[in-house]
Short mmCIF file of N, CA and C in Angstrom, two decimals:
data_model
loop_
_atom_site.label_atom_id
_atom_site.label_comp_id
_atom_site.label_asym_id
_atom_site.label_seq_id
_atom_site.Cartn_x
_atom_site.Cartn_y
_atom_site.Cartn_z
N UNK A 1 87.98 90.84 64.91
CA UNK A 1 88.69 91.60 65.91
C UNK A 1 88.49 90.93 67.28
N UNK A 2 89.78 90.74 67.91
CA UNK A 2 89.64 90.38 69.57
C UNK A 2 89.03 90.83 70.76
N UNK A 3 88.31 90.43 71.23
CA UNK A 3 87.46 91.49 72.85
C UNK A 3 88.06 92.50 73.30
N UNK A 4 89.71 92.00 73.26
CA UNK A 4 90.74 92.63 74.00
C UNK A 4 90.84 94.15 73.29
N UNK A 5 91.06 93.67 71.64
CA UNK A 5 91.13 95.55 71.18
C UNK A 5 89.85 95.69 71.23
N UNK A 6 88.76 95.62 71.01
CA UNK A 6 87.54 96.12 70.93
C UNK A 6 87.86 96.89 72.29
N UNK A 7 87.63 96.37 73.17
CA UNK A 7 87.78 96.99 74.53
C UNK A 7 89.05 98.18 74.37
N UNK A 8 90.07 97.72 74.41
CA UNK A 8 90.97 99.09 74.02
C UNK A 8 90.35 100.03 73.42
N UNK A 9 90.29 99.83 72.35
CA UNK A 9 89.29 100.86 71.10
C UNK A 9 88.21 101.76 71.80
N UNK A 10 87.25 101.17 72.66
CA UNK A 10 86.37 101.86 73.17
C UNK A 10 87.17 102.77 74.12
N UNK A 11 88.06 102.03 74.73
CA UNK A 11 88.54 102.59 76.21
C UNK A 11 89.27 103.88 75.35
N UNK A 12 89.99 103.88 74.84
CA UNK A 12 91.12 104.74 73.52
C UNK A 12 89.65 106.17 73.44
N UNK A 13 88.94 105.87 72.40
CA UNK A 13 87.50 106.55 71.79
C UNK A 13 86.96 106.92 73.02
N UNK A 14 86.92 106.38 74.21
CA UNK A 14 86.17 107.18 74.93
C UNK A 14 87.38 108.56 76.18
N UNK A 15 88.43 108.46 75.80
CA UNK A 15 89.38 108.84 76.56
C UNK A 15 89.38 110.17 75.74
N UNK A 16 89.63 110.32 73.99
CA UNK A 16 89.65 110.98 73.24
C UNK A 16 88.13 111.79 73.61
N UNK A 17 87.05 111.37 73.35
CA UNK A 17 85.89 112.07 73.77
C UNK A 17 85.89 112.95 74.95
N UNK A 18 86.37 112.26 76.13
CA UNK A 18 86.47 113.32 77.41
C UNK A 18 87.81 114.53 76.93
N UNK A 19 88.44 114.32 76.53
CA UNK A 19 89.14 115.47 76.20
C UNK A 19 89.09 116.29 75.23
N UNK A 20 88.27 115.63 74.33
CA UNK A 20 87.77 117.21 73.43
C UNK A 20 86.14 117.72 73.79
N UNK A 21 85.78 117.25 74.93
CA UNK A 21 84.34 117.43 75.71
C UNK A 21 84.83 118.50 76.94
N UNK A 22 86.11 118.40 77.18
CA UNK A 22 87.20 119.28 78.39
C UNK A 22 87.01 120.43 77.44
N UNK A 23 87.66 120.25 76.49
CA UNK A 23 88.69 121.45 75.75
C UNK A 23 87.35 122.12 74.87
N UNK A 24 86.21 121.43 74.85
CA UNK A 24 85.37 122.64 74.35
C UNK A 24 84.69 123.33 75.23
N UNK A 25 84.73 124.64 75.12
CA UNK A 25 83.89 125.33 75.96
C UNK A 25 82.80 126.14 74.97
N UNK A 26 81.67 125.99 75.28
CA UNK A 26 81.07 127.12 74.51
C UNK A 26 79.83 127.83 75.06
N UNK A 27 80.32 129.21 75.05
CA UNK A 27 79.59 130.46 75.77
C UNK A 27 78.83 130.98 74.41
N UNK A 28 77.54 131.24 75.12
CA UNK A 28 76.69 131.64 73.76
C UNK A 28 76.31 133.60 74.70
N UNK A 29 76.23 133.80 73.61
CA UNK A 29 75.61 135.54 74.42
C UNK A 29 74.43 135.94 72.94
N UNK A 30 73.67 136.45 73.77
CA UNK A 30 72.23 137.00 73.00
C UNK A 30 72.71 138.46 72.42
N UNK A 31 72.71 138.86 71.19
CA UNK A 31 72.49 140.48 71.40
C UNK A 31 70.88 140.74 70.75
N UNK A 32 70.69 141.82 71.44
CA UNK A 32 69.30 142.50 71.47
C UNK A 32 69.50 143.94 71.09
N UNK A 33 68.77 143.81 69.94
CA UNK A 33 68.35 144.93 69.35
C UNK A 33 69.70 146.05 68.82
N UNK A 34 70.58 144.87 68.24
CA UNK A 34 71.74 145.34 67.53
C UNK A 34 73.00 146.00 68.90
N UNK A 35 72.61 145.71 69.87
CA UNK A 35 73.37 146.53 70.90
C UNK A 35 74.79 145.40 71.37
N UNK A 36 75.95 145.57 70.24
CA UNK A 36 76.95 145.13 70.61
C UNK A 36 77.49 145.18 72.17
N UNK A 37 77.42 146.44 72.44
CA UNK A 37 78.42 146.89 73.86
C UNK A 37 77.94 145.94 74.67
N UNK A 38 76.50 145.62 74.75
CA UNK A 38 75.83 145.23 75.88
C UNK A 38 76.13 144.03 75.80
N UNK A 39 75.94 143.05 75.00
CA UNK A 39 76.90 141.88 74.46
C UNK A 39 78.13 141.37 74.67
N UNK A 40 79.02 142.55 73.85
CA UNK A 40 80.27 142.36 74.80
C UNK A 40 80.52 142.39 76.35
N UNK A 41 80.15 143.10 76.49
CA UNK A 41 79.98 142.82 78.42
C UNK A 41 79.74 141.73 78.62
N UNK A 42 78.62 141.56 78.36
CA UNK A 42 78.16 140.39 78.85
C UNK A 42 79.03 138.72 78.67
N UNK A 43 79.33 139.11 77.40
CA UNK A 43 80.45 137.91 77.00
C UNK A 43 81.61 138.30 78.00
N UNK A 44 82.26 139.08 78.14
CA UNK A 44 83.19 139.39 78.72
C UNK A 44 83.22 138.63 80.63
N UNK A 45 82.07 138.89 81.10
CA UNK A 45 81.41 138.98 82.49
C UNK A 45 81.79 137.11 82.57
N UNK A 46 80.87 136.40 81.52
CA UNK A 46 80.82 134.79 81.32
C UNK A 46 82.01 134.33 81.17
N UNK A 47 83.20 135.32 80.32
CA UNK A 47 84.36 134.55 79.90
C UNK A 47 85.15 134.49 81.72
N UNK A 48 85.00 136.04 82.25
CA UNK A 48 85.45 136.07 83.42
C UNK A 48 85.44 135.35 84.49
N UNK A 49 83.78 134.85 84.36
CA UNK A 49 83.54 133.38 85.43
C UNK A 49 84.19 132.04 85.37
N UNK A 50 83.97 131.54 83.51
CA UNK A 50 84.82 130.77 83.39
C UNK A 50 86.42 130.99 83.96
N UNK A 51 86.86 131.71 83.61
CA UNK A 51 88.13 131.80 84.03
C UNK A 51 89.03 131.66 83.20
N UNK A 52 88.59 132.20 81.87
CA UNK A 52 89.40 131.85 80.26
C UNK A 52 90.29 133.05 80.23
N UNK A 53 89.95 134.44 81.02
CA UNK A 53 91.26 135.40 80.88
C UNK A 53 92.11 134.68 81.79
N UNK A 54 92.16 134.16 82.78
CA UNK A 54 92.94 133.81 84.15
C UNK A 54 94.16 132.50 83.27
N UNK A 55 93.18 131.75 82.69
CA UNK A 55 94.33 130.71 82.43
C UNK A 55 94.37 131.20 81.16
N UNK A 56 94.23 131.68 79.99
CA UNK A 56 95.60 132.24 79.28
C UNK A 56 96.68 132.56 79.54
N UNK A 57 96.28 134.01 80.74
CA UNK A 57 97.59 134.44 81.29
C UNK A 57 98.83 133.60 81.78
N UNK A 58 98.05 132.50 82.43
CA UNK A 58 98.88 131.39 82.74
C UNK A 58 99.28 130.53 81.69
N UNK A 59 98.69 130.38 80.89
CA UNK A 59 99.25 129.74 79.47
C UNK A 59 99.80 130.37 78.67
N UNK A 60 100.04 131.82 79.23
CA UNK A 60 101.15 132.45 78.02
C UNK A 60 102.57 132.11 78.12
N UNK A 61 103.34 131.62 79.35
CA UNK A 61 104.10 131.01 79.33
C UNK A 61 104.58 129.79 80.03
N UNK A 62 105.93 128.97 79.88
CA UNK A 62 105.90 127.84 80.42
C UNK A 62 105.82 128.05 82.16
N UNK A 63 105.57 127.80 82.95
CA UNK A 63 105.42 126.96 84.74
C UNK A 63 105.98 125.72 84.79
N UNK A 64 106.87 126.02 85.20
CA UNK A 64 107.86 124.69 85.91
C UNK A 64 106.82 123.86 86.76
N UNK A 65 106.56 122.97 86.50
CA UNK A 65 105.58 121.76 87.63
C UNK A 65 106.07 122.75 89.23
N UNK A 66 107.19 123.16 90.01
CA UNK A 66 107.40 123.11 90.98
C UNK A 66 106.84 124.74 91.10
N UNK A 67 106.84 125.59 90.39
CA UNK A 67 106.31 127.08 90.30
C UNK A 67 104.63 126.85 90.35
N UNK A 68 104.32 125.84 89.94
CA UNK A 68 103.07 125.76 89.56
C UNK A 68 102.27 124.69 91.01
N UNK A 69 103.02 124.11 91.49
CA UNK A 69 102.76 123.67 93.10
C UNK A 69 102.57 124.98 94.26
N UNK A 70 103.65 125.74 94.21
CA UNK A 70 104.15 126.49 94.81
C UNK A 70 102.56 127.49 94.53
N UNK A 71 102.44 128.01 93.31
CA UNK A 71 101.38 129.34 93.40
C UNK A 71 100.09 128.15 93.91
N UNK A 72 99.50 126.92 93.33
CA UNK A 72 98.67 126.66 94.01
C UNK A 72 98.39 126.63 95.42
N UNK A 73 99.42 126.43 96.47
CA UNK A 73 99.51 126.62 97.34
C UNK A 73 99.27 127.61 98.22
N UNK A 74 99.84 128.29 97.38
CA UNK A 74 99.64 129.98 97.62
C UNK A 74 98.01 130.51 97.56
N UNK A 75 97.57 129.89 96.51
CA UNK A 75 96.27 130.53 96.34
C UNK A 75 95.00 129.81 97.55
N UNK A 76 95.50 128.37 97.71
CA UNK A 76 94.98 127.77 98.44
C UNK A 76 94.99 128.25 99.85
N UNK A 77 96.16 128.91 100.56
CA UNK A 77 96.27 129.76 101.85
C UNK A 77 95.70 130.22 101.74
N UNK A 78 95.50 131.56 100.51
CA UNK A 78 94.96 132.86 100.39
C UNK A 78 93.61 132.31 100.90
N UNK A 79 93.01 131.75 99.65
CA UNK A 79 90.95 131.08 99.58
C UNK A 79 90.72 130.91 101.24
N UNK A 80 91.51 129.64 101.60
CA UNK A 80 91.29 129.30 103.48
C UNK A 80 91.42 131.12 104.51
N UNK A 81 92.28 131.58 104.13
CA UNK A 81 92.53 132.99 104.71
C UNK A 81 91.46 133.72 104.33
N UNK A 82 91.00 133.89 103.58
CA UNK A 82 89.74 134.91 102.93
C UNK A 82 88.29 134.23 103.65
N UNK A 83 87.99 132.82 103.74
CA UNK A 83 87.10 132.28 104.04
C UNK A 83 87.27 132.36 105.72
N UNK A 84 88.35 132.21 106.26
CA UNK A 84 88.04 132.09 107.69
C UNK A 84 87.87 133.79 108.12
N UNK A 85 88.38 134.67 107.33
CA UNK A 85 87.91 136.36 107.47
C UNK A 85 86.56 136.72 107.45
N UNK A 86 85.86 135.90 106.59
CA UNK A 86 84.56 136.27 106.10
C UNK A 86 83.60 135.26 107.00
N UNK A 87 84.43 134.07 107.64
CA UNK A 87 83.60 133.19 108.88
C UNK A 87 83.58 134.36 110.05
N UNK A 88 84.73 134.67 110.49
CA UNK A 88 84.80 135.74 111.84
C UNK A 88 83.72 136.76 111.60
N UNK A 89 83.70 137.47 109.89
CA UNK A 89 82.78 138.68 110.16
C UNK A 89 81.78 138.30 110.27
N UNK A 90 81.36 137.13 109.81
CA UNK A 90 79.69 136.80 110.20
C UNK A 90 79.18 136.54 111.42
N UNK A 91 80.22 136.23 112.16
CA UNK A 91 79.87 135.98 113.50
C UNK A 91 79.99 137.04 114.73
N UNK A 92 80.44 138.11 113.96
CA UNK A 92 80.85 139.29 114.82
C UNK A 92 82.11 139.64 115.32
N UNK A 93 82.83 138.73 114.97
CA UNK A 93 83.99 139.19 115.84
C UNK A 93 85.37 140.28 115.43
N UNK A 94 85.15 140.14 113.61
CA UNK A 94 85.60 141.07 113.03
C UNK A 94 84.73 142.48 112.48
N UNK A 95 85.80 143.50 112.39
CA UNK A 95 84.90 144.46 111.64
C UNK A 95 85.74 144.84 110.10
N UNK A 96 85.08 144.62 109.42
CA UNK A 96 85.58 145.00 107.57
C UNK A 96 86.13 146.22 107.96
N UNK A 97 87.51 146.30 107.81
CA UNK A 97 88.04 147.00 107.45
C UNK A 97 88.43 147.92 106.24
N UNK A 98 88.07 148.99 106.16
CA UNK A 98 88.39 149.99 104.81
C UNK A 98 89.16 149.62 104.05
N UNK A 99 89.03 149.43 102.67
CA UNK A 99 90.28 148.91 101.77
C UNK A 99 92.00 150.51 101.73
N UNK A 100 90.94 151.30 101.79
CA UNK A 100 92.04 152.83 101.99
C UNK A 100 92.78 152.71 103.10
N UNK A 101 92.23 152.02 104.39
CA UNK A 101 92.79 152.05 105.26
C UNK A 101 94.25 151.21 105.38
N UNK A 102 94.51 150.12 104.21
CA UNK A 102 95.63 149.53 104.69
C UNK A 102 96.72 150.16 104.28
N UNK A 103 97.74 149.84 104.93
CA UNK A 103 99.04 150.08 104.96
C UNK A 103 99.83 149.78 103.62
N UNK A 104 100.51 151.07 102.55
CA UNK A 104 101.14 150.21 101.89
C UNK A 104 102.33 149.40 101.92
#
């Protein structure tokens, strides 16, 4: 065999490796003393961090590349908007406002 595929081959094998090293995730949860509920929560809490309910939802159907620019964007305002809210309150200049209090 030539350097050239050897090298492919690895490059190929190691490309394949990072993507089924992506696509596995695995969450382990303890149960103690037969106590499902507490378990489930808890799995539930880990799946939530990951963010495995969030992108199903989004993988339940197709996103046009340009829908899918568009909400990142969106979320990216939001995060910068939420973070410079939570810079002001630390510094005093805002006061947390009541969630009842807003306007619908």
């Amino acid at each position: 065999m030539a350097p050239e595929s050897i090298a492919a081959l690895t490059l190929q094998s190691k490309h394949l490796f990072e993507i089924r090293e992506r696509a596995v995730c695995r969450v382990q949860v303890v149960v103690r003393d037969n106590n499902i509920d507490q378990a489930l929560k808890a799995l539930k809490k880990k799946l939530q961090r990951e963010g495995v309910f969030r992108e199903m939802k989004l993988r339940n159907y197709y996103e046009k590349p340009s829908e899918k620019k568009a909400r990142q964007k969106a979320e990216a305002v939001r995060r910068a908007r939420k973070l410079a809210r939570k810079r002001a309150q630390r510094e005093g200049g805002i006061v947390a406002a009541p969630s009842a209090a807003r306007p619908s």
